[in-house]
JSON list of N, CA and C in Angstrom, two decimals:
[
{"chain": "Y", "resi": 1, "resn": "UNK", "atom": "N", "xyz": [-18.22, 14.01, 4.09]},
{"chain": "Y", "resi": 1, "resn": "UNK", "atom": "CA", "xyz": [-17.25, 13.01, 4.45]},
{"chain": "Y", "resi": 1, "resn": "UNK", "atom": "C", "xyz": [-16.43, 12.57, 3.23]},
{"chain": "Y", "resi": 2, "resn": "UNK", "atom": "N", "xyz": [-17.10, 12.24, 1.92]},
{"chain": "Y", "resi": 2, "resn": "UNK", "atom": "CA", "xyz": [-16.64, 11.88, 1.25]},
{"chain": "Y", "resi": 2, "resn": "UNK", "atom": "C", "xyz": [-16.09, 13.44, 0.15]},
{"chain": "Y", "resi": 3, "resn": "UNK", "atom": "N", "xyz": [-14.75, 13.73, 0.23]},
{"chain": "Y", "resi": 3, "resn": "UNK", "atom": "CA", "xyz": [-14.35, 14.99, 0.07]},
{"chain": "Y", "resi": 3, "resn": "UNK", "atom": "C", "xyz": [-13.40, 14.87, -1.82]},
{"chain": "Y", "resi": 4, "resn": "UNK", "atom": "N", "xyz": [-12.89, 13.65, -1.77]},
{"chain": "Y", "resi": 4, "resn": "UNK", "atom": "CA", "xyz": [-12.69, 13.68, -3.16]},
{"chain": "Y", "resi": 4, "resn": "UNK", "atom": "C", "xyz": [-12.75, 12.75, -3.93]},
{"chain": "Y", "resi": 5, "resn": "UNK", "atom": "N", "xyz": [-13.57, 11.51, -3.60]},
{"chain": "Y", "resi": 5, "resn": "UNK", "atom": "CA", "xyz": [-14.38, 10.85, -4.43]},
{"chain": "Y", "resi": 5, "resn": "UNK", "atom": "C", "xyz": [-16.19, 10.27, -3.45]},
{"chain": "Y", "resi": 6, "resn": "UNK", "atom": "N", "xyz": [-16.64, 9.82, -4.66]},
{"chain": "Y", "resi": 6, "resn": "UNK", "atom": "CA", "xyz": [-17.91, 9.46, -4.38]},
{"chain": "Y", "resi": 6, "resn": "UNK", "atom": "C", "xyz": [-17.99, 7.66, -4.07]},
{"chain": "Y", "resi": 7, "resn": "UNK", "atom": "N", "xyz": [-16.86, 7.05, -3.53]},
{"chain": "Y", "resi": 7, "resn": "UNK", "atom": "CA", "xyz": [-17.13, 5.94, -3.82]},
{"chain": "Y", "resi": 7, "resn": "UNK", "atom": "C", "xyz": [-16.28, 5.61, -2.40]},
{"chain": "Y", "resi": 8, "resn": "UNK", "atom": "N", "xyz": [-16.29, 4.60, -1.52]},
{"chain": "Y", "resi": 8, "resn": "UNK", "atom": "CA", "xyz": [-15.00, 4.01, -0.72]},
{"chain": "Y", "resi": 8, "resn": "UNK", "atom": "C", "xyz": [-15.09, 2.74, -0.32]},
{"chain": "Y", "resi": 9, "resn": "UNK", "atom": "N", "xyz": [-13.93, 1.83, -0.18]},
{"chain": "Y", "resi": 9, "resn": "UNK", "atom": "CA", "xyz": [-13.69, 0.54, -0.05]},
{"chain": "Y", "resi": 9, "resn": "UNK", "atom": "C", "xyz": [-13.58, 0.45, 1.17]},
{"chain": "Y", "resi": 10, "resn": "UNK", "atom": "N", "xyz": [-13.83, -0.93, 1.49]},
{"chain": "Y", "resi": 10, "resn": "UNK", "atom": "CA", "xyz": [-14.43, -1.47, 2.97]},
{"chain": "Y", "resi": 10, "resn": "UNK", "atom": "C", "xyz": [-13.26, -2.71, 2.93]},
{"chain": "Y", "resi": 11, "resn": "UNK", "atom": "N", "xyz": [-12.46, -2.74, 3.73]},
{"chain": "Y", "resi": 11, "resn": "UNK", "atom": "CA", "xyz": [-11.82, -4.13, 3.88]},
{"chain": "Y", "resi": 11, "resn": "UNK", "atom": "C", "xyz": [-12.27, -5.11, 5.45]},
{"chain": "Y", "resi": 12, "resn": "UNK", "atom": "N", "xyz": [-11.64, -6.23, 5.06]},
{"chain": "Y", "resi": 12, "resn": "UNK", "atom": "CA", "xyz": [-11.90, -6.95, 6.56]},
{"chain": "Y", "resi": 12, "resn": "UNK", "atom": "C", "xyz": [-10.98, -6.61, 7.23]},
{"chain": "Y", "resi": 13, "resn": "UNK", "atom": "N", "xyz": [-11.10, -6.51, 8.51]},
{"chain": "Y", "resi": 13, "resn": "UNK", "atom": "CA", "xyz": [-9.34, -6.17, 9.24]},
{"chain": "Y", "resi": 13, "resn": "UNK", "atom": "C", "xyz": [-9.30, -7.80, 9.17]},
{"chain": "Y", "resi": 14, "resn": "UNK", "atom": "N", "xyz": [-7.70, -8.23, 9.35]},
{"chain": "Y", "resi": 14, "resn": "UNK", "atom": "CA", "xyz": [-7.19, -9.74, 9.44]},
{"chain": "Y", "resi": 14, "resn": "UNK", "atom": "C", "xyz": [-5.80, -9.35, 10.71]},
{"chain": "Y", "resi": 15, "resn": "UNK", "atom": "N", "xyz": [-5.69, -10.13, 11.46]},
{"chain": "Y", "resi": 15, "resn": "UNK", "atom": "CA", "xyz": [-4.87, -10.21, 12.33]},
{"chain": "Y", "resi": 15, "resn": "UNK", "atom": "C", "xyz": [-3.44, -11.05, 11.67]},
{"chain": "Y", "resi": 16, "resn": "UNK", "atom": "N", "xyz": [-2.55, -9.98, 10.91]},
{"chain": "Y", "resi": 16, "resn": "UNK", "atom": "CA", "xyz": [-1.76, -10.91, 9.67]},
{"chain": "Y", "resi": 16, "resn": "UNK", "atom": "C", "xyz": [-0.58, -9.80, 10.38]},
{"chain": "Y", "resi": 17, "resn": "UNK", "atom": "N", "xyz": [0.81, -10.21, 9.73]},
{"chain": "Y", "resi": 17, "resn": "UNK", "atom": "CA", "xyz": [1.71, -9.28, 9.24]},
{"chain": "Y", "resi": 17, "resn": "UNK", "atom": "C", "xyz": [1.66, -8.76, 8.48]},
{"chain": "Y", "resi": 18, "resn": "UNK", "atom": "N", "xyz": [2.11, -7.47, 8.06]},
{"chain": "Y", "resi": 18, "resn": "UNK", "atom": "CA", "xyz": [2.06, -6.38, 6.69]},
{"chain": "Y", "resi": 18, "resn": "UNK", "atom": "C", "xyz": [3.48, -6.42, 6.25]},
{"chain": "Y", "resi": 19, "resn": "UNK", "atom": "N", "xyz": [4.20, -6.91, 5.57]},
{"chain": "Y", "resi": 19, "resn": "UNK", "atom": "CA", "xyz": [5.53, -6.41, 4.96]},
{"chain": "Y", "resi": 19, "resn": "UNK", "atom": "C", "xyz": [5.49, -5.60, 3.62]},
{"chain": "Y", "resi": 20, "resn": "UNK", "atom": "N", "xyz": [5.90, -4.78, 3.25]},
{"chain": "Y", "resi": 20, "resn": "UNK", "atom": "CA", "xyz": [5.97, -3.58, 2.47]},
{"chain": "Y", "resi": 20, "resn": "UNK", "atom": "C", "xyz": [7.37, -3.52, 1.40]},
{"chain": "Y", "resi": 21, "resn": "UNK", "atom": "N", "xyz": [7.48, -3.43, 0.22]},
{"chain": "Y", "resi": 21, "resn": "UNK", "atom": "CA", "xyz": [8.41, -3.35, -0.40]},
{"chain": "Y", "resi": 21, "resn": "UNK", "atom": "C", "xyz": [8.38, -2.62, -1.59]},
{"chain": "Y", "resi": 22, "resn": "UNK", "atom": "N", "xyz": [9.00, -1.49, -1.49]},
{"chain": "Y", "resi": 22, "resn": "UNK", "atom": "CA", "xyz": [9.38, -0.82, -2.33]},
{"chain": "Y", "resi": 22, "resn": "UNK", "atom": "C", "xyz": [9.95, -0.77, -4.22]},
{"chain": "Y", "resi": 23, "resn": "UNK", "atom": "N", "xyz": [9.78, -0.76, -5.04]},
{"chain": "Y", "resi": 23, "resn": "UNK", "atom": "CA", "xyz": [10.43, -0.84, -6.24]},
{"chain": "Y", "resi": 23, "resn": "UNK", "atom": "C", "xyz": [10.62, 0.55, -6.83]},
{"chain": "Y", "resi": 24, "resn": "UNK", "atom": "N", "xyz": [11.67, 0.91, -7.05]},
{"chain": "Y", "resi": 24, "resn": "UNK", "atom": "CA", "xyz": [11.86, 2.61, -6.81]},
{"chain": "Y", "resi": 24, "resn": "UNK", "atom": "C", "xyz": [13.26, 2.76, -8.68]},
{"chain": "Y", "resi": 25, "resn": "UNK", "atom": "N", "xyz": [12.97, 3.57, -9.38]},
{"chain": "Y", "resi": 25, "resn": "UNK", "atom": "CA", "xyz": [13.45, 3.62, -10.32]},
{"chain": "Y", "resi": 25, "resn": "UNK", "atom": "C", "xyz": [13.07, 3.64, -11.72]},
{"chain": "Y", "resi": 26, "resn": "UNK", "atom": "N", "xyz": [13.67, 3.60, -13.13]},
{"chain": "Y", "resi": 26, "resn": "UNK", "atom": "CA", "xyz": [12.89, 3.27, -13.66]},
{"chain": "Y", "resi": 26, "resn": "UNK", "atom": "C", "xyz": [13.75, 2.84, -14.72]},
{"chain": "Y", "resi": 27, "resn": "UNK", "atom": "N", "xyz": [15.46, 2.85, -15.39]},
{"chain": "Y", "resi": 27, "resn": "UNK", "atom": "CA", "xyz": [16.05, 1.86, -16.01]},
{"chain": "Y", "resi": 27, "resn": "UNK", "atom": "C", "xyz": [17.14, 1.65, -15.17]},
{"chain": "Y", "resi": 28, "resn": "UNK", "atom": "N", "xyz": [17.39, 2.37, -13.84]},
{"chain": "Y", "resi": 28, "resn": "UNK", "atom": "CA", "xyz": [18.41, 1.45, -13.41]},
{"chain": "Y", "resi": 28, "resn": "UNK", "atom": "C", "xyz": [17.51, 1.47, -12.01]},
{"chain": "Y", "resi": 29, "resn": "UNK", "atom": "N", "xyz": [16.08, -0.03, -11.86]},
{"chain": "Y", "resi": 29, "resn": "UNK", "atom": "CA", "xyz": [15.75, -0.21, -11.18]},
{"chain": "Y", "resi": 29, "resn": "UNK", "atom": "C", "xyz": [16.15, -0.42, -9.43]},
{"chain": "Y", "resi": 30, "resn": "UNK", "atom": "N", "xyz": [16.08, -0.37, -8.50]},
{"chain": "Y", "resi": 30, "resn": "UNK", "atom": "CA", "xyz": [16.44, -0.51, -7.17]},
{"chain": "Y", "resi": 30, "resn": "UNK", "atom": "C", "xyz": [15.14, -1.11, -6.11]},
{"chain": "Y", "resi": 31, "resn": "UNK", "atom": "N", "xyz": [15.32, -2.21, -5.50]},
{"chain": "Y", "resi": 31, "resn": "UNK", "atom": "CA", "xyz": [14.41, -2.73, -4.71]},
{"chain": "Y", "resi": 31, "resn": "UNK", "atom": "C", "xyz": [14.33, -2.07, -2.99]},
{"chain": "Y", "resi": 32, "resn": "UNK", "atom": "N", "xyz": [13.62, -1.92, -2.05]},
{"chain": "Y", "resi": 32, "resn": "UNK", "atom": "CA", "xyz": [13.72, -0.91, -0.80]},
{"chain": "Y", "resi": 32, "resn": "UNK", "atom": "C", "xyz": [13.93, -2.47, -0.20]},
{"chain": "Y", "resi": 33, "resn": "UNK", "atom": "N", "xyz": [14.78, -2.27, 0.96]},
{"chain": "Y", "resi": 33, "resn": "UNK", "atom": "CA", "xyz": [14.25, -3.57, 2.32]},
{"chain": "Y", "resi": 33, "resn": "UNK", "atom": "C", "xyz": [13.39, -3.83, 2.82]},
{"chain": "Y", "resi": 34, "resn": "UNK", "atom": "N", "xyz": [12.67, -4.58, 2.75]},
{"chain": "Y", "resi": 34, "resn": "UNK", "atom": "CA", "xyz": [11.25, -5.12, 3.40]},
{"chain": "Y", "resi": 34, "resn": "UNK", "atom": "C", "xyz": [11.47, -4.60, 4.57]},
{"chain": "Y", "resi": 35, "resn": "UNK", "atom": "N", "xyz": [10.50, -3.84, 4.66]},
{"chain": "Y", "resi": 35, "resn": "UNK", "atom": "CA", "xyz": [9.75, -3.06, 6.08]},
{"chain": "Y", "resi": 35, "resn": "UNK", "atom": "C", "xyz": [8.32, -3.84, 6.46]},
{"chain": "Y", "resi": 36, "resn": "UNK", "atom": "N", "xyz": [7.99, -3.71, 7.99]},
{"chain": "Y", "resi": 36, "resn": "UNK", "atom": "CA", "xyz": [6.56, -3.89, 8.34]},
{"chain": "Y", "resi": 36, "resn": "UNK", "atom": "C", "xyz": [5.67, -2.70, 8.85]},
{"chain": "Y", "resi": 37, "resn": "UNK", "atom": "N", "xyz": [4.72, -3.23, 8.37]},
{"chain": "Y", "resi": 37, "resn": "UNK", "atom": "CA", "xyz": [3.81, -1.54, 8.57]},
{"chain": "Y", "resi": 37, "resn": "UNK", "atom": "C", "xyz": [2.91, -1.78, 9.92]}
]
């Protein structure tokens, strides 16, 4: 099961929103539009 590491994280599920944001670049930085996952 465990195919490329020996270790895995367990979270709680939470009944939340997810918004997601991007930071994409690296000297002429650019931010993505908040998406929900």
């Amino acid at each position: 099961m465990l195919k490329f590491d020996d270790k895995i994280m367990i979270e709680k599920g939470l009944t939340v929103r997810e918004i997601e944001i991007a930071a994409l670049g690296d000297y002429d930085p650019a931010v993505s539009i908040p998406g929900e996952v």
